[in-house]
Amino acid sequence: MSSWETAHRIILNVRIGEFPTQAYLDTGAVYFVCAPEIAALLGLDPADQLASEQLIFRGRLYQGGLYRIPLTIVAGQGESLAVEVTAFIPQLHPDDEWPIEFPCIAGMSGCFERLRFAIDPLDETIYFGDLTV
């Protein structure tokens, strides 16, 4: 088993629009990286794309677009938090597959920089709240 497969991860229950899924927190990542299959459910309009972008993920270069999408971080206790994030949506070739076991990645830039958060590493719990409070 690789270190990637056994690494500790903070897993978040989220809703993208009205679609529930999971994301893992990566404070070294940019944007909220959204799997193409989930992005397709949102019915994003290509005219709403903010910019074209390239990201290297797991050693591979992906072309895609940046969009503003509604994200709700679902609380296990307390209140869930809705925030608008900048999402990278990869554009895959017809024979490509999204290569990760979790469909989404919550990065710092464009996503978690929009809220207050703290991590308890002992039980891999994240605490979060509105940045404006």
Short mmCIF file of C-alpha atoms in Angstrom, two decimals:
data_model
loop_
_atom_site.label_atom_id
_atom_site.label_comp_id
_atom_site.label_asym_id
_atom_site.label_seq_id
_atom_site.Cartn_x
_atom_site.Cartn_y
_atom_site.Cartn_z
CA MET A 1 0.00 0.00 0.00
CA SER A 2 1.36 3.44 -0.89
CA SER A 3 1.69 6.32 1.56
CA TRP A 4 -1.05 8.04 -0.48
CA GLU A 5 -3.48 5.26 0.38
CA THR A 6 -2.62 5.17 4.09
CA ALA A 7 -2.25 8.91 4.69
CA HIS A 8 -4.42 10.54 7.32
CA ARG A 9 -7.04 12.76 5.74
CA ILE A 10 -9.67 15.15 6.96
CA ILE A 11 -12.82 14.06 5.13
CA LEU A 12 -15.65 16.57 4.79
CA ASN A 13 -19.29 15.88 4.06
CA VAL A 14 -20.33 18.59 1.63
CA ARG A 15 -23.13 19.60 -0.67
CA ILE A 16 -22.31 21.12 -4.02
CA GLY A 17 -25.50 22.90 -4.89
CA GLU A 18 -28.00 20.25 -3.78
CA PHE A 19 -25.75 17.24 -4.45
CA PRO A 20 -24.22 15.54 -1.38
CA THR A 21 -20.70 14.14 -1.66
CA GLN A 22 -17.38 14.09 0.19
CA ALA A 23 -14.21 16.09 -0.17
CA TYR A 24 -10.89 15.85 1.54
CA LEU A 25 -9.15 18.90 2.92
CA ASP A 26 -5.79 19.76 1.37
CA THR A 27 -4.50 23.09 2.67
CA GLY A 28 -1.67 22.95 0.13
CA ALA A 29 -4.08 22.80 -2.79
CA VAL A 30 -5.64 25.61 -4.75
CA TYR A 31 -9.36 25.92 -5.38
CA PHE A 32 -12.09 23.42 -4.72
CA VAL A 33 -11.32 20.65 -7.22
CA CYS A 34 -14.58 19.09 -8.34
CA ALA A 35 -14.82 15.77 -10.16
CA PRO A 36 -16.23 16.18 -13.68
CA GLU A 37 -19.06 13.72 -12.95
CA ILE A 38 -20.29 15.85 -10.06
CA ALA A 39 -19.81 19.10 -11.98
CA ALA A 40 -21.99 17.67 -14.78
CA LEU A 41 -24.86 17.34 -12.28
CA LEU A 42 -24.67 21.08 -11.60
CA GLY A 43 -25.43 22.00 -15.21
CA LEU A 44 -22.78 24.72 -15.27
CA ASP A 45 -23.03 27.13 -18.18
CA PRO A 46 -19.72 27.43 -20.10
CA ALA A 47 -20.44 31.17 -20.36
CA ASP A 48 -20.08 31.37 -16.55
CA GLN A 49 -16.49 30.09 -16.64
CA LEU A 50 -14.24 32.64 -14.93
CA ALA A 51 -11.03 31.51 -16.63
CA SER A 52 -9.24 28.56 -18.17
CA GLU A 53 -6.70 26.95 -15.88
CA GLN A 54 -4.17 24.13 -15.73
CA LEU A 55 -3.45 22.09 -12.61
CA ILE A 56 -0.93 19.35 -12.00
CA PHE A 57 -2.51 16.62 -9.92
CA ARG A 58 -0.72 13.38 -9.03
CA GLY A 59 1.91 14.09 -11.66
CA ARG A 60 -0.51 14.76 -14.49
CA LEU A 61 -1.47 18.06 -16.11
CA TYR A 62 -5.20 18.74 -16.32
CA GLN A 63 -6.88 21.45 -18.37
CA GLY A 64 -10.09 22.87 -17.02
CA GLY A 65 -12.11 25.88 -16.06
CA LEU A 66 -12.72 27.94 -12.96
CA TYR A 67 -16.29 28.48 -11.78
CA ARG A 68 -17.95 29.97 -8.71
CA ILE A 69 -20.13 27.31 -7.12
CA PRO A 70 -22.23 27.07 -3.94
CA LEU A 71 -20.69 24.74 -1.36
CA THR A 72 -22.16 23.72 1.98
CA ILE A 73 -19.86 22.12 4.53
CA VAL A 74 -22.12 19.79 6.47
CA ALA A 75 -21.60 19.88 10.23
CA GLY A 76 -21.58 16.68 12.29
CA GLN A 77 -22.57 18.88 15.24
CA GLY A 78 -23.68 22.49 15.21
CA GLU A 79 -24.49 24.44 12.07
CA SER A 80 -23.53 23.67 8.50
CA LEU A 81 -21.86 26.50 6.60
CA ALA A 82 -22.74 27.65 3.08
CA VAL A 83 -20.06 29.50 1.13
CA GLU A 84 -19.39 30.31 -2.50
CA VAL A 85 -16.05 28.87 -3.65
CA THR A 86 -13.86 28.97 -6.71
CA ALA A 87 -13.90 25.50 -8.22
CA PHE A 88 -11.59 23.94 -10.77
CA ILE A 89 -13.53 21.64 -13.10
CA PRO A 90 -11.18 19.39 -15.11
CA GLN A 91 -12.04 18.73 -18.73
CA LEU A 92 -11.28 15.08 -19.38
CA HIS A 93 -10.74 13.37 -22.71
CA PRO A 94 -13.41 10.75 -23.58
CA ASP A 95 -11.22 7.81 -22.44
CA ASP A 96 -9.95 9.52 -19.26
CA GLU A 97 -11.15 8.82 -15.72
CA TRP A 98 -10.83 11.06 -12.69
CA PRO A 99 -8.03 9.31 -10.77
CA ILE A 100 -8.91 9.78 -7.11
CA GLU A 101 -10.89 7.82 -4.59
CA PHE A 102 -12.61 10.96 -3.30
CA PRO A 103 -14.47 13.01 -5.87
CA CYS A 104 -13.49 16.44 -4.56
CA ILE A 105 -10.60 18.26 -2.92
CA ALA A 106 -11.15 21.31 -0.72
CA GLY A 107 -8.08 23.50 -1.18
CA MET A 108 -7.03 26.61 0.67
CA SER A 109 -6.97 29.19 -2.14
CA GLY A 110 -10.46 30.02 -3.35
CA CYS A 111 -12.11 27.73 -0.82
CA PHE A 112 -10.99 27.43 2.82
CA GLU A 113 -9.50 30.93 2.82
CA ARG A 114 -13.14 32.08 2.93
CA LEU A 115 -13.80 30.68 6.43
CA ARG A 116 -12.31 30.23 9.87
CA PHE A 117 -11.22 26.72 10.69
CA ALA A 118 -9.19 24.67 13.14
CA ILE A 119 -8.08 21.06 13.02
CA ASP A 120 -7.81 18.63 15.92
CA PRO A 121 -5.16 16.18 14.68
CA LEU A 122 -5.81 13.67 17.46
CA ASP A 123 -9.22 12.72 16.15
CA GLU A 124 -8.92 14.24 12.65
CA THR A 125 -11.79 16.63 13.27
CA ILE A 126 -12.25 20.02 11.67
CA TYR A 127 -14.04 22.95 13.27
CA PHE A 128 -15.26 25.71 10.98
CA GLY A 129 -17.23 28.93 10.98
CA ASP A 130 -18.05 32.08 9.09
CA LEU A 131 -15.05 34.35 8.48
CA THR A 132 -17.12 37.51 9.05
CA VAL A 133 -18.18 36.65 12.62
#
